[in-house]
Tab-separated table of C-alpha atoms in Angstrom:
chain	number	residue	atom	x	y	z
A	1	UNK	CA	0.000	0.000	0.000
A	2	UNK	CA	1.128	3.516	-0.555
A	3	UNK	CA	-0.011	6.649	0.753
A	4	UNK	CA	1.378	10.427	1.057
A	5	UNK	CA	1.571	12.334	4.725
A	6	UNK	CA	2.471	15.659	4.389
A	7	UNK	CA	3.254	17.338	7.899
A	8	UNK	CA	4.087	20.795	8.843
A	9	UNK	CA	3.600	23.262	11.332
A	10	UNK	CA	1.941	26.938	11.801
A	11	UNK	CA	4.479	29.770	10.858
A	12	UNK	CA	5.083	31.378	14.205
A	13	UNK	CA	5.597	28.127	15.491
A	14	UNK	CA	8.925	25.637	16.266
A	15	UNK	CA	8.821	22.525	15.464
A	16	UNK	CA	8.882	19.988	17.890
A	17	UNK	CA	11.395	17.350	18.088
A	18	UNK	CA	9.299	14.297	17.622
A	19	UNK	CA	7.794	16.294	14.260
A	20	UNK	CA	9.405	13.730	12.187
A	21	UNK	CA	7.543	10.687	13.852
A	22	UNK	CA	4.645	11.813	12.411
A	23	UNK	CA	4.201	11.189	8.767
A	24	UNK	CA	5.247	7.022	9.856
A	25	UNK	CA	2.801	6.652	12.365
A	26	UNK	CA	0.013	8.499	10.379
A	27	UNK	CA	1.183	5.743	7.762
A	28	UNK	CA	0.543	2.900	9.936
A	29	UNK	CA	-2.460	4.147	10.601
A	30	UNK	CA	-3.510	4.150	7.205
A	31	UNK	CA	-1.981	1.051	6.545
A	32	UNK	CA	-4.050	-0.798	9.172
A	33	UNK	CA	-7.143	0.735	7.616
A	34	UNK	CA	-6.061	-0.472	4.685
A	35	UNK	CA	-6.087	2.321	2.897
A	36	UNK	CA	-4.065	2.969	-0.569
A	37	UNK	CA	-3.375	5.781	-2.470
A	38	UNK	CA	-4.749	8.339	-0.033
A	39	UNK	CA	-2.949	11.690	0.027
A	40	UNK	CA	-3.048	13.462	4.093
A	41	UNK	CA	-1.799	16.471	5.269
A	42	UNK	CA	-1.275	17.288	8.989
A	43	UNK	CA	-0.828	20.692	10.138
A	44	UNK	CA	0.654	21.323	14.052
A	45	UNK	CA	-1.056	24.956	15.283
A	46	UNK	CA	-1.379	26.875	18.736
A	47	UNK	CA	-5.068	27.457	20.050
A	48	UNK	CA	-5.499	30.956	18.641
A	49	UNK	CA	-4.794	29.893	14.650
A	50	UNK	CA	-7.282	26.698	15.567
A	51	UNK	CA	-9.864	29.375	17.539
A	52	UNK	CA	-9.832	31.487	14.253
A	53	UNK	CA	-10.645	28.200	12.172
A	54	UNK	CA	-13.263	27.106	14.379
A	55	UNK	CA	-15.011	30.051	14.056
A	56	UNK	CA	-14.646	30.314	10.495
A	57	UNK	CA	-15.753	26.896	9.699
A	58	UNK	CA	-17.990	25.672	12.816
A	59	UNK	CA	-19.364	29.107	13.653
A	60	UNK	CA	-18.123	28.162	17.511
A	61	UNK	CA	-15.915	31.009	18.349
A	62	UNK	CA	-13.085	28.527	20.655
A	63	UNK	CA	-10.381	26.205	20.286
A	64	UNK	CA	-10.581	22.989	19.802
A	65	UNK	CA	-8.491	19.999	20.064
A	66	UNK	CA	-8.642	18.746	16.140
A	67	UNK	CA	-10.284	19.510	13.096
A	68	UNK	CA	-10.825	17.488	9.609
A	69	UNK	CA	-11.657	19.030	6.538
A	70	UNK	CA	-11.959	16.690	3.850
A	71	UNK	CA	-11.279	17.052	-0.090
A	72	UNK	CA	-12.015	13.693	-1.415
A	73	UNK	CA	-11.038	14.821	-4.933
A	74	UNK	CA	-9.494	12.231	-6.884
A	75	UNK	CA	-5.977	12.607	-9.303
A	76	UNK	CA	-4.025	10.568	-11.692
A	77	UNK	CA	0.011	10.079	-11.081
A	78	UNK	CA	2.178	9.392	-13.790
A	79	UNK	CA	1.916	5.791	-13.729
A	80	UNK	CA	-1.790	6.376	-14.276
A	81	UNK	CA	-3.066	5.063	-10.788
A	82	UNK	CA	-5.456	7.173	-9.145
A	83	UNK	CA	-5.128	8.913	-5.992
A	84	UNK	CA	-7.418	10.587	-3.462
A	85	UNK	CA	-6.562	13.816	-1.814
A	86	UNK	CA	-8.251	13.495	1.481
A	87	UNK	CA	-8.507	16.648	3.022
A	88	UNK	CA	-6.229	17.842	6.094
A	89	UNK	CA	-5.833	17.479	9.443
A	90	UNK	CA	-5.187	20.223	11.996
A	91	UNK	CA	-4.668	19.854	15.782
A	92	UNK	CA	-3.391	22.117	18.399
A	93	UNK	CA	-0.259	21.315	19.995
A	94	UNK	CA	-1.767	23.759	23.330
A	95	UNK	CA	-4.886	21.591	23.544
A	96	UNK	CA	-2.688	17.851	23.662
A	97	UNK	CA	-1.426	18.788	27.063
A	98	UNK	CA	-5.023	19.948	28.375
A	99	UNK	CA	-6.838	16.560	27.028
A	100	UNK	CA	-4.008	14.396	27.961
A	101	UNK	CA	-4.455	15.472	31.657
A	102	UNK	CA	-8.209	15.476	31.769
A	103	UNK	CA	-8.817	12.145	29.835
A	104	UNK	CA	-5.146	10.949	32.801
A	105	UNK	CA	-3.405	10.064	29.870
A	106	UNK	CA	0.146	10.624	28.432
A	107	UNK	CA	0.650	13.557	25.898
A	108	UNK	CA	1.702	10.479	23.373
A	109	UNK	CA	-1.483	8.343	23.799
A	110	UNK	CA	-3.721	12.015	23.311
A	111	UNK	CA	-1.356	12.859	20.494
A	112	UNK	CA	-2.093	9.816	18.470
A	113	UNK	CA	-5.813	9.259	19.317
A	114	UNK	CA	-5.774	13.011	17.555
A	115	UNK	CA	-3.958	11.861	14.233
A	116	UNK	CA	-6.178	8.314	14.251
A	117	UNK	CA	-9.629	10.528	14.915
A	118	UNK	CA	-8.303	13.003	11.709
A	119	UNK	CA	-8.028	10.406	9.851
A	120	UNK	CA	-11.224	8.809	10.097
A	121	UNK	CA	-13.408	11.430	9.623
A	122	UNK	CA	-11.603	12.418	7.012
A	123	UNK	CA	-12.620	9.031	5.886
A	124	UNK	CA	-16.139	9.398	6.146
A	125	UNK	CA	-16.200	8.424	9.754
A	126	UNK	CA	-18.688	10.235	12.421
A	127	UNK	CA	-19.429	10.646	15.740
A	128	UNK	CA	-22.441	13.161	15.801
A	129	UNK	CA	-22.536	14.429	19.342
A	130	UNK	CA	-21.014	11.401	20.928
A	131	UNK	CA	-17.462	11.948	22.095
A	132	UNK	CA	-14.425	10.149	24.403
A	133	UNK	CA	-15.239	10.181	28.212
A	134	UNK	CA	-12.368	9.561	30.781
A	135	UNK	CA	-13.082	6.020	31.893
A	136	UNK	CA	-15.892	5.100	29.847
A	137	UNK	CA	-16.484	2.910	27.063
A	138	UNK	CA	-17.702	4.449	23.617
A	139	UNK	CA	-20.714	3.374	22.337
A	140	UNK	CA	-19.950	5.319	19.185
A	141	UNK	CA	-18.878	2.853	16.023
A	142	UNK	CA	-16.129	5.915	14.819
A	143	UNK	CA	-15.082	6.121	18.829
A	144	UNK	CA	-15.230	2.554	19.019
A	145	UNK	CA	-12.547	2.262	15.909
A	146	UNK	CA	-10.900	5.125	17.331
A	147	UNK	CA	-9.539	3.414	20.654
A	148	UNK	CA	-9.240	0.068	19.096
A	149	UNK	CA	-7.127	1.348	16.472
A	150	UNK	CA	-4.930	2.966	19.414
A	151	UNK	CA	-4.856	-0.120	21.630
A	152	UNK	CA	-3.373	-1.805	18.436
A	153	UNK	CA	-0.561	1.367	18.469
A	154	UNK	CA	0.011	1.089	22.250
A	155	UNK	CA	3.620	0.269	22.088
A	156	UNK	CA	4.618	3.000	19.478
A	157	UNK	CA	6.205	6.388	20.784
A	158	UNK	CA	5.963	9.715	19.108
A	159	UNK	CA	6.500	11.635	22.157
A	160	UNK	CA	8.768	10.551	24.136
């Protein structure tokens, strides 16, 4: 299977150390979806860029942990085998700490539920109103994914 991750990070911003363990766990996450040819970008911002683009494109004037905003258009290479761009990925690098102490988590576990939750809605994937509790079990089928997908990632480290 082959896919394309493209990660950066907002302007102002430096980029963290672990930056480059990104684009191959985003990969395995695809590839254990198995997805092909999908085309992802992930983009690392600070509360106020993500506040602006909440507001912009949810009408809810706050930060937020993560948003998706898919493409879904489709492309040719030049081998002639089709591609989909899916759309991108942004999270906020201020909200990982927050979640990861309310859900009592590390800042690794919260970093890559983020990435696998991206993904999947930019995959179609919902979760209406339902969302992650601290201690409970989802009910949700996207949630439910979600956290399986991450048990099956347990052992892998992008912040370390």
């Amino acid at each position: 299977m082959s896919n394309s991750v493209l990660v950066s990070v907002q302007e102002e911003m430096e980029a963290p150390l672990w930056l480059s363990k990104i684009e191959p766990y985003v990969q395995q996450v695809l590839s254990a979806l198995k997805y092909d040819r999908e085309e992802i970008s992930v983009l690392f911002c600070n509360d106020a860029f993500m506040q602006k683009l909440n507001k912009q494109y949810r009408n809810i004037d706050a930060a937020t942990d993560v948003l998706s905003f898919e493409n879904g258009d489709e492309y040719s290479d030049e081998d002639g085998k089709t591609w989909r761009s899916m759309g991108d990925i942004i999270i906020s690098l201020d909200t990982v700490p927050k979640n990861a102490d309310y859900f009592g988590v590390s800042q690794n576990e919260e970093l890559k539920r983020l990435l696998i939750h991206g993904v999947l809605h930019l995959n179609g994937f919902d979760h209406g109103d339902a969302h992650i509790e601290p201690g409970v079990e989802p009910e949700d089928e996207m949630l439910k994914l979600q956290e399986s997908l991450l048990r099956g990632f347990s052992d892998t480290t992008i912040i370390g």
